[in-house]
Short mmCIF file of C-alpha atoms in Angstrom, two decimals:
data_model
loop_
_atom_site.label_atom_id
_atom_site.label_comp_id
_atom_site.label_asym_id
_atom_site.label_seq_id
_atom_site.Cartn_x
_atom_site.Cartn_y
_atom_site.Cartn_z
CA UNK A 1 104.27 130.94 94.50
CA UNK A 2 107.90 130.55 95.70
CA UNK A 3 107.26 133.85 97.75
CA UNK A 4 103.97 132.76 99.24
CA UNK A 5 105.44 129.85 100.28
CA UNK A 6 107.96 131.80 102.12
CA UNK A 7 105.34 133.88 103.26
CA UNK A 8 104.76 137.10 101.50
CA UNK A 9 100.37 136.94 101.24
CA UNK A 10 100.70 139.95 98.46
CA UNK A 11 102.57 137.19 96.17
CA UNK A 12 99.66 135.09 96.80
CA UNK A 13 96.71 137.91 95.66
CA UNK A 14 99.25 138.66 92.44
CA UNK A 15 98.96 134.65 91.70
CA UNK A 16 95.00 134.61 92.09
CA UNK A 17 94.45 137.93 90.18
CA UNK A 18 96.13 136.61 87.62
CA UNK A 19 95.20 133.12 87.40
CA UNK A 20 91.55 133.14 88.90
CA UNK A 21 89.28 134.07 85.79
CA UNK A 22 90.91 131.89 83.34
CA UNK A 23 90.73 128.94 86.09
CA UNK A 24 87.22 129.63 86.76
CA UNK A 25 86.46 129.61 83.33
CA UNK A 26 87.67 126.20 82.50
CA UNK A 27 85.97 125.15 85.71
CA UNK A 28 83.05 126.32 84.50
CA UNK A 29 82.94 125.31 81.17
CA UNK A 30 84.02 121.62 82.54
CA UNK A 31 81.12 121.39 84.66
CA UNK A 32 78.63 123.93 83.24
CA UNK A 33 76.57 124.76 86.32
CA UNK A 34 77.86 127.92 88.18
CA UNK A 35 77.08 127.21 91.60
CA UNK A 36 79.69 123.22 91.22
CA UNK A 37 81.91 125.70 89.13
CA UNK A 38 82.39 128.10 91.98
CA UNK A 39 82.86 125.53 94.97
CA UNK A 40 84.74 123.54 92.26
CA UNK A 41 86.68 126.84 91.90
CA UNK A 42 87.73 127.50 95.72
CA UNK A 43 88.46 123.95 96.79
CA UNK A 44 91.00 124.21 93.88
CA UNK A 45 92.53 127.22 95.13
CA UNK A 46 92.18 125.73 99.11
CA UNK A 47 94.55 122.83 97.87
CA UNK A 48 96.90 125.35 96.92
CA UNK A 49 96.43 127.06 99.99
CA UNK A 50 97.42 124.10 101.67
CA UNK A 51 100.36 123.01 99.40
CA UNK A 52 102.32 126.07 100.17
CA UNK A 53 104.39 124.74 102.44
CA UNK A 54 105.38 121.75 99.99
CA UNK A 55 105.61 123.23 96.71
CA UNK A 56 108.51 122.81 94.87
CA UNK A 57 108.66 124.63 91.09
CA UNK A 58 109.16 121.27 89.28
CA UNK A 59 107.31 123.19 86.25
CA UNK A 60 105.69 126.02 85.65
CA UNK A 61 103.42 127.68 88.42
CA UNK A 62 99.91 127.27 85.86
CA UNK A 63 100.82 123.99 84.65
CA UNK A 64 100.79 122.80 88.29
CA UNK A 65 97.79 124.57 89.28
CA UNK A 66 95.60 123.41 85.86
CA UNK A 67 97.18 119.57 86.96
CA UNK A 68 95.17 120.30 90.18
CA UNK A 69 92.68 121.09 88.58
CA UNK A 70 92.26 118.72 86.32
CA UNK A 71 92.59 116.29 88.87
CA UNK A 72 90.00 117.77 90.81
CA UNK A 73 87.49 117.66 88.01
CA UNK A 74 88.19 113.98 87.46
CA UNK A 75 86.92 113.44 90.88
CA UNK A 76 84.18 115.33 90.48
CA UNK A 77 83.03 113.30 87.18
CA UNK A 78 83.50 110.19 87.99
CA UNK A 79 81.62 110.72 91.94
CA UNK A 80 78.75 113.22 90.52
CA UNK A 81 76.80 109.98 88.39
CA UNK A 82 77.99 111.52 85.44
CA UNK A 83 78.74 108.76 82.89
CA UNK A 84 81.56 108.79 81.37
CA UNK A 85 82.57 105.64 79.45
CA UNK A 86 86.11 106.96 77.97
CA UNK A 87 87.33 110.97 78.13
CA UNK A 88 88.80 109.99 74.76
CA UNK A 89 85.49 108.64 73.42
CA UNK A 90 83.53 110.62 70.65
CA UNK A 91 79.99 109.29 72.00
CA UNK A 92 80.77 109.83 75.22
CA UNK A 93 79.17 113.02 76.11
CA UNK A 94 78.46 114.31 79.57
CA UNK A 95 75.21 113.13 79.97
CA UNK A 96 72.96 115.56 83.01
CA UNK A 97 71.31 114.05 85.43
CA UNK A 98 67.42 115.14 85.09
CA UNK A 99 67.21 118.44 86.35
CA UNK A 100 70.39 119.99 84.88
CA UNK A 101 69.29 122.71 82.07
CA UNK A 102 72.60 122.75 80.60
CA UNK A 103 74.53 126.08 79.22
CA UNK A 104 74.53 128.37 82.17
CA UNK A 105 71.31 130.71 81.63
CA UNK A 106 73.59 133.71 82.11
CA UNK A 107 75.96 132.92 79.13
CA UNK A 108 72.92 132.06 76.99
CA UNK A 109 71.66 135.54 77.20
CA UNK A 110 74.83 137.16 76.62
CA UNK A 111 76.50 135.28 74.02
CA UNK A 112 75.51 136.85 70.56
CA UNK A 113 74.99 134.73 67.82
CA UNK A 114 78.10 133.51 66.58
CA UNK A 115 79.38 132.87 70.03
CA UNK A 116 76.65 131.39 70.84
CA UNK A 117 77.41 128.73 68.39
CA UNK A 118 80.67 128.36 69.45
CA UNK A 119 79.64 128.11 73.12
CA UNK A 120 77.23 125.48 72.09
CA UNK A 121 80.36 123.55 70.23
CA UNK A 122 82.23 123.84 73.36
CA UNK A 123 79.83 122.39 75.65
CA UNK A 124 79.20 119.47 72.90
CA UNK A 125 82.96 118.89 72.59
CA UNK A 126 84.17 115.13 74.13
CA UNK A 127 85.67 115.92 78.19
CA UNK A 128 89.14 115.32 76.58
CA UNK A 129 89.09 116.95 73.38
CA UNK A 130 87.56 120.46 75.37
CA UNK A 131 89.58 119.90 78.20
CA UNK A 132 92.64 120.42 75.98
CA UNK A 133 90.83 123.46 73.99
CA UNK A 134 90.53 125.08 77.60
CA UNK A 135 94.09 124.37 78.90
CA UNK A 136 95.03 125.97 75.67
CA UNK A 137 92.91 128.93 75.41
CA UNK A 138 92.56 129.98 78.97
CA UNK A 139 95.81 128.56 80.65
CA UNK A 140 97.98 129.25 77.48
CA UNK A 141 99.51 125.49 78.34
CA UNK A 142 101.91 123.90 75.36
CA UNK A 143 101.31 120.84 74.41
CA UNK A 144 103.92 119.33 76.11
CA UNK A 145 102.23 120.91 79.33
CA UNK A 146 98.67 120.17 78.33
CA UNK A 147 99.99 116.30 78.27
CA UNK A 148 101.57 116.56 81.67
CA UNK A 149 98.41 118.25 83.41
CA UNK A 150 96.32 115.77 81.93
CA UNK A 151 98.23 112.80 82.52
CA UNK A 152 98.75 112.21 79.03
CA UNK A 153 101.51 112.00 76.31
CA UNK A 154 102.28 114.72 73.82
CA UNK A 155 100.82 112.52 71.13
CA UNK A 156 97.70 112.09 72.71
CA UNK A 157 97.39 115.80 73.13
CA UNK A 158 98.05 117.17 70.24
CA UNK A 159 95.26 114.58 68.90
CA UNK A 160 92.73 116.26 71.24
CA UNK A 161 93.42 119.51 70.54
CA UNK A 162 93.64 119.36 66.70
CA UNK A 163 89.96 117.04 66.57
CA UNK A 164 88.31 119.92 68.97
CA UNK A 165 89.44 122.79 66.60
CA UNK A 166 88.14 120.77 63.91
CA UNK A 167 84.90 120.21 65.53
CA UNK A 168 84.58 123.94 66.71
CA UNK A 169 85.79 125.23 62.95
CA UNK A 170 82.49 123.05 61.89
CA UNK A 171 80.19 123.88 64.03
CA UNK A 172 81.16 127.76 63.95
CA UNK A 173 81.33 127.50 59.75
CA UNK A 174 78.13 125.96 59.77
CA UNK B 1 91.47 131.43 54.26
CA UNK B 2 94.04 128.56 55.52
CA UNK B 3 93.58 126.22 57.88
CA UNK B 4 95.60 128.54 60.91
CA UNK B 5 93.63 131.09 59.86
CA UNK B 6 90.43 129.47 60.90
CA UNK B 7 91.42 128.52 64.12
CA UNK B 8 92.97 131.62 64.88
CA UNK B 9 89.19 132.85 63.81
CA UNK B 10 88.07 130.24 66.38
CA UNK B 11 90.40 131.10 69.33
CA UNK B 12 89.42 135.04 68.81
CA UNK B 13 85.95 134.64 69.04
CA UNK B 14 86.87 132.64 71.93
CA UNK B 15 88.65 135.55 73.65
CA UNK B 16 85.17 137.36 72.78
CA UNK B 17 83.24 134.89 74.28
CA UNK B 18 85.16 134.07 77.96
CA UNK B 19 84.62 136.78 79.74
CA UNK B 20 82.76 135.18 83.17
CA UNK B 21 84.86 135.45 86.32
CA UNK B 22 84.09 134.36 89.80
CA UNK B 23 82.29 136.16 92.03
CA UNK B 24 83.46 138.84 94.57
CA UNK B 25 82.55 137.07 97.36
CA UNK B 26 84.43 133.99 96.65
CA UNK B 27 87.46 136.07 95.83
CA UNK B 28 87.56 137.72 98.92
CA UNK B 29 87.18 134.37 100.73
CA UNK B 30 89.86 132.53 99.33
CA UNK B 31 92.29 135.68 99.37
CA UNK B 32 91.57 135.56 103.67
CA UNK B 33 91.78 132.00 104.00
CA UNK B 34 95.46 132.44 102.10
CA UNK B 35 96.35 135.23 104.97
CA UNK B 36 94.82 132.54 107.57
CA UNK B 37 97.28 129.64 106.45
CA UNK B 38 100.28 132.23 106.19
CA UNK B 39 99.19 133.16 110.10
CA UNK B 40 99.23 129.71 111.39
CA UNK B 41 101.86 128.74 109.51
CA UNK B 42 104.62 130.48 109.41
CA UNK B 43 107.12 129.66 106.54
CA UNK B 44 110.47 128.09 107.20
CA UNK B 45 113.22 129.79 107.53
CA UNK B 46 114.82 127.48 104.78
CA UNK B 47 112.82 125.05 102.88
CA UNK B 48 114.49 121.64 102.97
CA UNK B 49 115.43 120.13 99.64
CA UNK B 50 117.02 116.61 98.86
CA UNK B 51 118.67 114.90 101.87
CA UNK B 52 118.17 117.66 104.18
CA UNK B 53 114.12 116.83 104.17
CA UNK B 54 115.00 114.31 106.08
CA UNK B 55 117.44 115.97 108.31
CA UNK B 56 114.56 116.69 111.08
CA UNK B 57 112.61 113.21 110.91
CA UNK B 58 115.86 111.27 111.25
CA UNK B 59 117.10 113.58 114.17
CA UNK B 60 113.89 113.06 116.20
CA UNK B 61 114.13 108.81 115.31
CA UNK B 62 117.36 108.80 116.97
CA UNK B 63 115.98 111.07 120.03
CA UNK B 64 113.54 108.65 120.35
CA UNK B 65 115.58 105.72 119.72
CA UNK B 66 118.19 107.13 122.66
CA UNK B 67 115.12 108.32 124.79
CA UNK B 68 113.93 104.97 124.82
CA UNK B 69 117.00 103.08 126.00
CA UNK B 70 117.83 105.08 128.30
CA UNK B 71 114.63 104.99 130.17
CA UNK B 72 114.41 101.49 129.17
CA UNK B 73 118.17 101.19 131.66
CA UNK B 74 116.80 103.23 133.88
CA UNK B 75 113.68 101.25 134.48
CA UNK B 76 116.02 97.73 134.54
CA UNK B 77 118.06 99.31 136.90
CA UNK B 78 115.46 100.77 139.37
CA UNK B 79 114.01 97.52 140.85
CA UNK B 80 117.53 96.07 141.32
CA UNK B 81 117.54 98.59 144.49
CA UNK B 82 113.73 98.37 145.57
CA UNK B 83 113.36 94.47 145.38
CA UNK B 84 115.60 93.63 148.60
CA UNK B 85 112.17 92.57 150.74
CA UNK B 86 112.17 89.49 152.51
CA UNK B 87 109.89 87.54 150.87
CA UNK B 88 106.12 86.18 151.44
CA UNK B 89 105.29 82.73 151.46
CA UNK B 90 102.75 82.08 148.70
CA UNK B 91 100.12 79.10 147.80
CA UNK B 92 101.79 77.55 144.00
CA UNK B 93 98.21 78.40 143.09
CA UNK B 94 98.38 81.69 142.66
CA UNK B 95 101.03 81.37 140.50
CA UNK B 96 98.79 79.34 137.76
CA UNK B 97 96.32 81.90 138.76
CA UNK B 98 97.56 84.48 137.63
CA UNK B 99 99.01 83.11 134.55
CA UNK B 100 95.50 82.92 134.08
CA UNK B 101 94.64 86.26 134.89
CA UNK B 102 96.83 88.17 132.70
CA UNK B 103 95.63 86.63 129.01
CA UNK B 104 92.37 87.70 129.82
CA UNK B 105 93.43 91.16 131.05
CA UNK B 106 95.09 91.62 127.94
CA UNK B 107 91.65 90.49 126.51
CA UNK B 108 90.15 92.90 128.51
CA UNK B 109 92.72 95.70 127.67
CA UNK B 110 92.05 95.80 124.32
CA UNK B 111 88.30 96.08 124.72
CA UNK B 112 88.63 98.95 126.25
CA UNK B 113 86.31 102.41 126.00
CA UNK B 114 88.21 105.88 124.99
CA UNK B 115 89.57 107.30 128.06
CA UNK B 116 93.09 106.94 129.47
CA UNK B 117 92.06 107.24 132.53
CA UNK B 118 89.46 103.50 132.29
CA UNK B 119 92.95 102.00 131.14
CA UNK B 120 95.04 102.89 134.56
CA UNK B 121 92.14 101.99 137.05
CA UNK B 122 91.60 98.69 134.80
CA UNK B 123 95.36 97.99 135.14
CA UNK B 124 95.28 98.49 138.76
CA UNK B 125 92.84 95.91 138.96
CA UNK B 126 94.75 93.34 136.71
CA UNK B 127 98.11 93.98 139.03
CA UNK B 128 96.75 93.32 142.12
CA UNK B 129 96.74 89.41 141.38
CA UNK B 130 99.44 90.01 139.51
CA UNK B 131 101.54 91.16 142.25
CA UNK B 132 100.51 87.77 144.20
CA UNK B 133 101.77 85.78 141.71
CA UNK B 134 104.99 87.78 141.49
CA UNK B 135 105.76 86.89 145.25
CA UNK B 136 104.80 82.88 144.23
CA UNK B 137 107.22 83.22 141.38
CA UNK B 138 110.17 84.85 142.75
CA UNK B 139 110.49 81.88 145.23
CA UNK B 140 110.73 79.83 142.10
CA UNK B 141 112.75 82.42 140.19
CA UNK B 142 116.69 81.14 141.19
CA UNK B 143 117.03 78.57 138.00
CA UNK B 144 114.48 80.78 135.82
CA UNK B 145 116.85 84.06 136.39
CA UNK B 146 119.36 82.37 134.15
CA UNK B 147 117.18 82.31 131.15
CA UNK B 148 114.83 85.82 132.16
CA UNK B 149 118.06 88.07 131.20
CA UNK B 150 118.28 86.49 127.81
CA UNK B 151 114.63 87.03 127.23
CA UNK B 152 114.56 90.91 128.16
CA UNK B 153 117.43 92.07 125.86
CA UNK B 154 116.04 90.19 122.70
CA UNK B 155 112.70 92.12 123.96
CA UNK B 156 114.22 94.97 123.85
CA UNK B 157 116.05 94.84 121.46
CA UNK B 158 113.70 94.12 118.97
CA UNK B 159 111.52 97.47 120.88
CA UNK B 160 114.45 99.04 119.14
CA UNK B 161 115.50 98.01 116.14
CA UNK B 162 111.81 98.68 115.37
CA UNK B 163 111.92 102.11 116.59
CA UNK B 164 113.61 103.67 113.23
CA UNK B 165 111.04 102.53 111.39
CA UNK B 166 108.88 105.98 111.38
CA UNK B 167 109.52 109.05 113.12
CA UNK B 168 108.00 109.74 116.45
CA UNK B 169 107.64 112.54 118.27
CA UNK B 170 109.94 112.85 121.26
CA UNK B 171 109.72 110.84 124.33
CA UNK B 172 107.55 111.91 127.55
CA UNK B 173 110.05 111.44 130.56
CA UNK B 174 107.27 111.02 132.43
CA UNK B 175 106.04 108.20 130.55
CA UNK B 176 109.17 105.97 132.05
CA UNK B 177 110.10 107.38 135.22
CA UNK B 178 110.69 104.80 137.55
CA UNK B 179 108.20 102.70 138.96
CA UNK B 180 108.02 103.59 142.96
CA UNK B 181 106.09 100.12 143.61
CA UNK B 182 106.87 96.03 142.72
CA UNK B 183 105.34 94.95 139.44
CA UNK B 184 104.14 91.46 139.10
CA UNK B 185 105.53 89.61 136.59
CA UNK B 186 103.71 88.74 133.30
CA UNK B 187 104.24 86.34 130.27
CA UNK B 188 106.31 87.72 127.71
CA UNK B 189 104.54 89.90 124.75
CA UNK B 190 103.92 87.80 121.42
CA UNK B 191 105.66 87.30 118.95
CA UNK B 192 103.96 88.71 116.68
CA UNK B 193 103.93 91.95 113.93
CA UNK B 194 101.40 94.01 116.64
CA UNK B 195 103.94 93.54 119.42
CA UNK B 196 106.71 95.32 117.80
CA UNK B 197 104.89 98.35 116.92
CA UNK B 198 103.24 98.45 120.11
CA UNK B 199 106.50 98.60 121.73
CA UNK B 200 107.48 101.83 119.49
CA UNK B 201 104.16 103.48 120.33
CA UNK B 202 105.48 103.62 124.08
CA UNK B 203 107.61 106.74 122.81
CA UNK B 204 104.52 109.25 122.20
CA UNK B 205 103.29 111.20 124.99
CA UNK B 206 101.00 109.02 127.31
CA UNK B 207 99.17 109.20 130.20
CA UNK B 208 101.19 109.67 133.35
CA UNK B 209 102.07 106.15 135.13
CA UNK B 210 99.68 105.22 137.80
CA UNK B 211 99.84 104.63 141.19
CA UNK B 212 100.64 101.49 142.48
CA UNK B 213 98.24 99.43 143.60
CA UNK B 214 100.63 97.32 145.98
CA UNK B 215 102.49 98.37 148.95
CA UNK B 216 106.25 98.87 148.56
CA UNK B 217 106.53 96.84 151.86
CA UNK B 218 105.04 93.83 150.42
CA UNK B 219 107.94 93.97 147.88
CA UNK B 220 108.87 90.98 146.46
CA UNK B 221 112.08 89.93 145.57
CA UNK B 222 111.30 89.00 141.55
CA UNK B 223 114.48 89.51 139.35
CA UNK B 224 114.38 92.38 136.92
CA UNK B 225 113.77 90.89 133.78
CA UNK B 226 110.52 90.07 134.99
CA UNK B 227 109.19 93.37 135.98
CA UNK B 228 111.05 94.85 132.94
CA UNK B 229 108.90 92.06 131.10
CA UNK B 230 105.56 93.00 133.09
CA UNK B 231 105.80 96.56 132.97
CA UNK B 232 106.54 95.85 128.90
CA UNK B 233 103.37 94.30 128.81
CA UNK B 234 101.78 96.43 130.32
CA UNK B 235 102.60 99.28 128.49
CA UNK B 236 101.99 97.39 125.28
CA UNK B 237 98.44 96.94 126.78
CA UNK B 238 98.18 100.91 127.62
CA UNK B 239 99.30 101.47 124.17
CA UNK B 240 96.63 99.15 122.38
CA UNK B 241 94.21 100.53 124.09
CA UNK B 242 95.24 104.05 123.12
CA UNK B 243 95.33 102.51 119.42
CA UNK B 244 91.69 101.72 119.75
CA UNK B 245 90.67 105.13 120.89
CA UNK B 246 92.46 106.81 117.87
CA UNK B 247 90.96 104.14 115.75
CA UNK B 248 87.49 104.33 117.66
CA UNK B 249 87.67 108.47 116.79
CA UNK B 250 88.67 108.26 113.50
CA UNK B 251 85.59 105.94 112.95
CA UNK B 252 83.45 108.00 114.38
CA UNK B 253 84.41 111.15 112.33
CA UNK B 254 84.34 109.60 109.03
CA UNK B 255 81.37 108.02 109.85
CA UNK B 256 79.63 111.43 110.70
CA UNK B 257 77.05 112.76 107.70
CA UNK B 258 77.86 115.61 105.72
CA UNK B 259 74.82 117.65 107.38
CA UNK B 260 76.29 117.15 110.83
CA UNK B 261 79.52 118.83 109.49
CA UNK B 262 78.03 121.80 107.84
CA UNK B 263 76.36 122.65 110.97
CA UNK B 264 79.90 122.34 113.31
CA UNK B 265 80.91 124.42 110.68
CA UNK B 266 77.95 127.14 110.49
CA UNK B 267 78.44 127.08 114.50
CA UNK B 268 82.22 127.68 114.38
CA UNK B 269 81.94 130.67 112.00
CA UNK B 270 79.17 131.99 114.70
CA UNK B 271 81.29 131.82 117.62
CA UNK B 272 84.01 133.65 115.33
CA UNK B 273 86.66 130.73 115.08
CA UNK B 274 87.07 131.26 111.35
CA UNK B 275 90.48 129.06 111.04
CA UNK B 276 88.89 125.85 112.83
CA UNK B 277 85.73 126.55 110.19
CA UNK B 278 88.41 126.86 107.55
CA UNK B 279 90.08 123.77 108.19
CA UNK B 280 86.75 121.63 108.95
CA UNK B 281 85.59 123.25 105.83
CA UNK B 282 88.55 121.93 104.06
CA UNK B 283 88.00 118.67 105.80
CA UNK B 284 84.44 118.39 104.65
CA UNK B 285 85.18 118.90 101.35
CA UNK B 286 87.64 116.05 101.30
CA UNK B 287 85.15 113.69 102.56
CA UNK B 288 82.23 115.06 100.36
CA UNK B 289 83.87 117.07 97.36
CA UNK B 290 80.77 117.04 95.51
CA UNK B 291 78.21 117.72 98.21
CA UNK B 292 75.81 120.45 97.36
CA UNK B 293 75.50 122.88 99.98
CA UNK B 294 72.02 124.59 100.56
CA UNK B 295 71.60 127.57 99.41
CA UNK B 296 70.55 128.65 102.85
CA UNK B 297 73.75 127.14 104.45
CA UNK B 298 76.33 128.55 102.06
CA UNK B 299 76.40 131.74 103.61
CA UNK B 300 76.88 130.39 107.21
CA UNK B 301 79.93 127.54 106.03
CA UNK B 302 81.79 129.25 102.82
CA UNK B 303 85.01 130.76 104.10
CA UNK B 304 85.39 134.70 104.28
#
């Protein structure tokens, strides 16, 4: 990012090859329709466009960009008329407005069986507990760093992450 | 099996499962508008860290800060020279007439439409009495100069202890070049929070100073703190106005629909001026991050 910044553009595809399909995932598994996870996806990447000039490497390069992202998804919760009473809460699911089918169509008729499950477990997870499964799994984020892209303590993260690998264990053993 | 080894079971048919990656097309898109912003802006030679981020805003606060008092003594100076006219005898009406006159021009300043160019011809029209009651006041002006001079520092000063307060971009010269013609003299600004800032806007690039509405041979022979004061207030006018326009614009844009947007967008990406989409693209999705596009519009706003 520090060479982008000072201008080299091949630094910049290097960052997006390797960052862009784990990113795109947890969009998309945040949001679970394609089409929000794609413009979702590039407004993400426009901020970071446009915070080139700025960026200073306080922390790692993914921990920044998943705190963008994070923050971007927060937006897009709490202005979509999705209710969300508590990230933290159990019963709070992501409830659709009418209309929404849910899993992506595409993943439902690729996932095989087991997966399937698991992608079902994912989706049912509580917008904390899967956020910190995702930062985990697809940004390879500590705990320490899941906490400070989430705006979070340590504590509280490790919490979330050990209840969603309990829930997905479950629902997987099941 | 232990409890690490189920999760490690979880996260590997994890790895199985994520295997969905963004399209081409959005790849490709993002990847130009990156080349775009490197383009238009160019990195800097050294990128400013600690105290030196504020090397360049402080510098160009003091430019100002200097820009404006020197124009400032240049403009206190200038009618010392061009006020030596015999003077005109006046009716003391005017003088209460045009004490009149200039609240509600000030009134009327500030209602002002969008372009510069309304303010000067509306000021023109405001001076002319003005410039009558100038003459009517300078007769009377012998046991007022004592006090005027105090007035126009603490005016000015206050202009500039203000002036630090944010950077501004450097003064236009033109903005304070001298005035060729008299200016009548008008009460002192307020006193109040508006004033101060209005005084700092005077350092931004402005319209060029009009043309005089009076003769120079009907110069009058007011002191300078009181065309210093006039022209002040006059400026502070100039500048509300332009404070209205910006405000008036910004209004407007946020109040413009998200459809309205797409389609200045879809037009600029027809006419081939990909950065300005870009950046109203960006722009719109500030204003409306969760606006669904059309399906049929997508192809004419997304970014390349």
């Amino acid at each position: 990012m520090l060479d982008y910044r000072d201008g080299a553009a091949a630094a910049f595809e290097a960052l997006y090859a390797r960052h862009k399909a784990p990113l795109f995932r947890f969009v998309l598994r945040s949001v679970r329709e394609r089409g929000q996870a794609e413009e979702l996806h590039q407004d993400i990447w426009m901020r970071v466009i446009e915070a080139r000039s700025r960026y200073q490497p306080q922390a790692r390069f993914t921990t920044w960009l998943y705190t963008i992202a994070h923050n971007r998804l927060v937006d897009h919760w709490r202005r979509s008329g999705l209710r969300i009473v508590s990230l933290d809460d159990e019963e709070a699911q992501l409830e659709e407005p009418a209309g929404n089918p849910g899993l992506n169509p595409e993943r439902q008729a690729q996932a095989r069986q087991g997966l399937e499950r698991l992608a079902h477990a994912i989706a049912a997870l509580p917008p904390a507990q899967r956020e910190a499964f995702l930062l985990r799994e697809e940004a390879g984020l500590s705990v320490e760093e899941i906490a400070a892209a989430t705006g979070t303590n340590a504590e509280a993260a490790k919490s979330r992450l050990r209840y969603a690998l309990a829930k997905l264990r479950q629902a997987v053993d099941d | 099996m232990t409890e690490s080894d189920r999760e490690d079971e979880i996260r590997r048919r994890y790895r199985e499962l994520a295997r969905e990656e963004p399209p081409r097309a959005l790849d490709d898109a993002i990847l130009a508008a990156a080349r775009r912003e490197l383009e238009t802006r160019p990195a800097p030679l050294v990128a400013p860290t600690g105290r030196r981020r504020w090397t360049v805003p402080v510098a160009a606060a003091a430019v100002i800060v200097l820009s404006a008092v020197l124009t400032l003594h240049v403009q206190r100076e200038q009618p010392d020279a061009e006020l030596g006219a015999p003077q005109t005898s006046q009716a003391p009406a005017r003088k209460d007439e045009a004490g009149a006159v200039a609240p509600r021009a000030e009134v009327q300043q500030e209602k002002l439409a969008a372009q510069p160019q309304e303010v000067e011809a509306q000021r023109e029209k405001v001076e002319a009495p003005k410039v009558q009651a100038q003459r009517q006041r300078a007769q009377q002006a012998s046991p007022a100069k004592a006090a005027k001079p105090a007035q126009a520092p603490a005016g000015e000063s206050s202009a500039l202890a203000t002036a630090p307060a944010e950077p501004k971009p450097p003064a236009d010269p033109g903005r304070f070049s001298p005035d060729p013609g008299p200016v009548a003299a008008a009460p002192p600004p307020p006193a109040s929070a508006p004033a101060p800032q209005m005084q700092m806007r005077q350092a931004a690039p402005a319209v060029p100073p009009p043309p005089r509405a009076a003769d120079s041979a009907d110069a009058t022979a007011s002191g300078p703190p009181a065309a210093v004061e006039e022209r002040r207030a006059i400026g502070g006018l100039r500048d509300r106005a332009r404070f209205d326009t910006r405000a008036l614009a910004k209004r407007e844009a946020v109040a413009e629909p998200p459809e309205k947007m797409l389609e200045r967008i879809a037009a600029l990406r027809r006419d081939g001026r990909q950065k300005e989409a870009d950046d109203l693209y960006a722009e719109f999705r500030k204003r409306f991050p969760d606006y669904r596009i059309p399906e049929a519009m997508r192809e004419q706003v997304l970014p390349r």
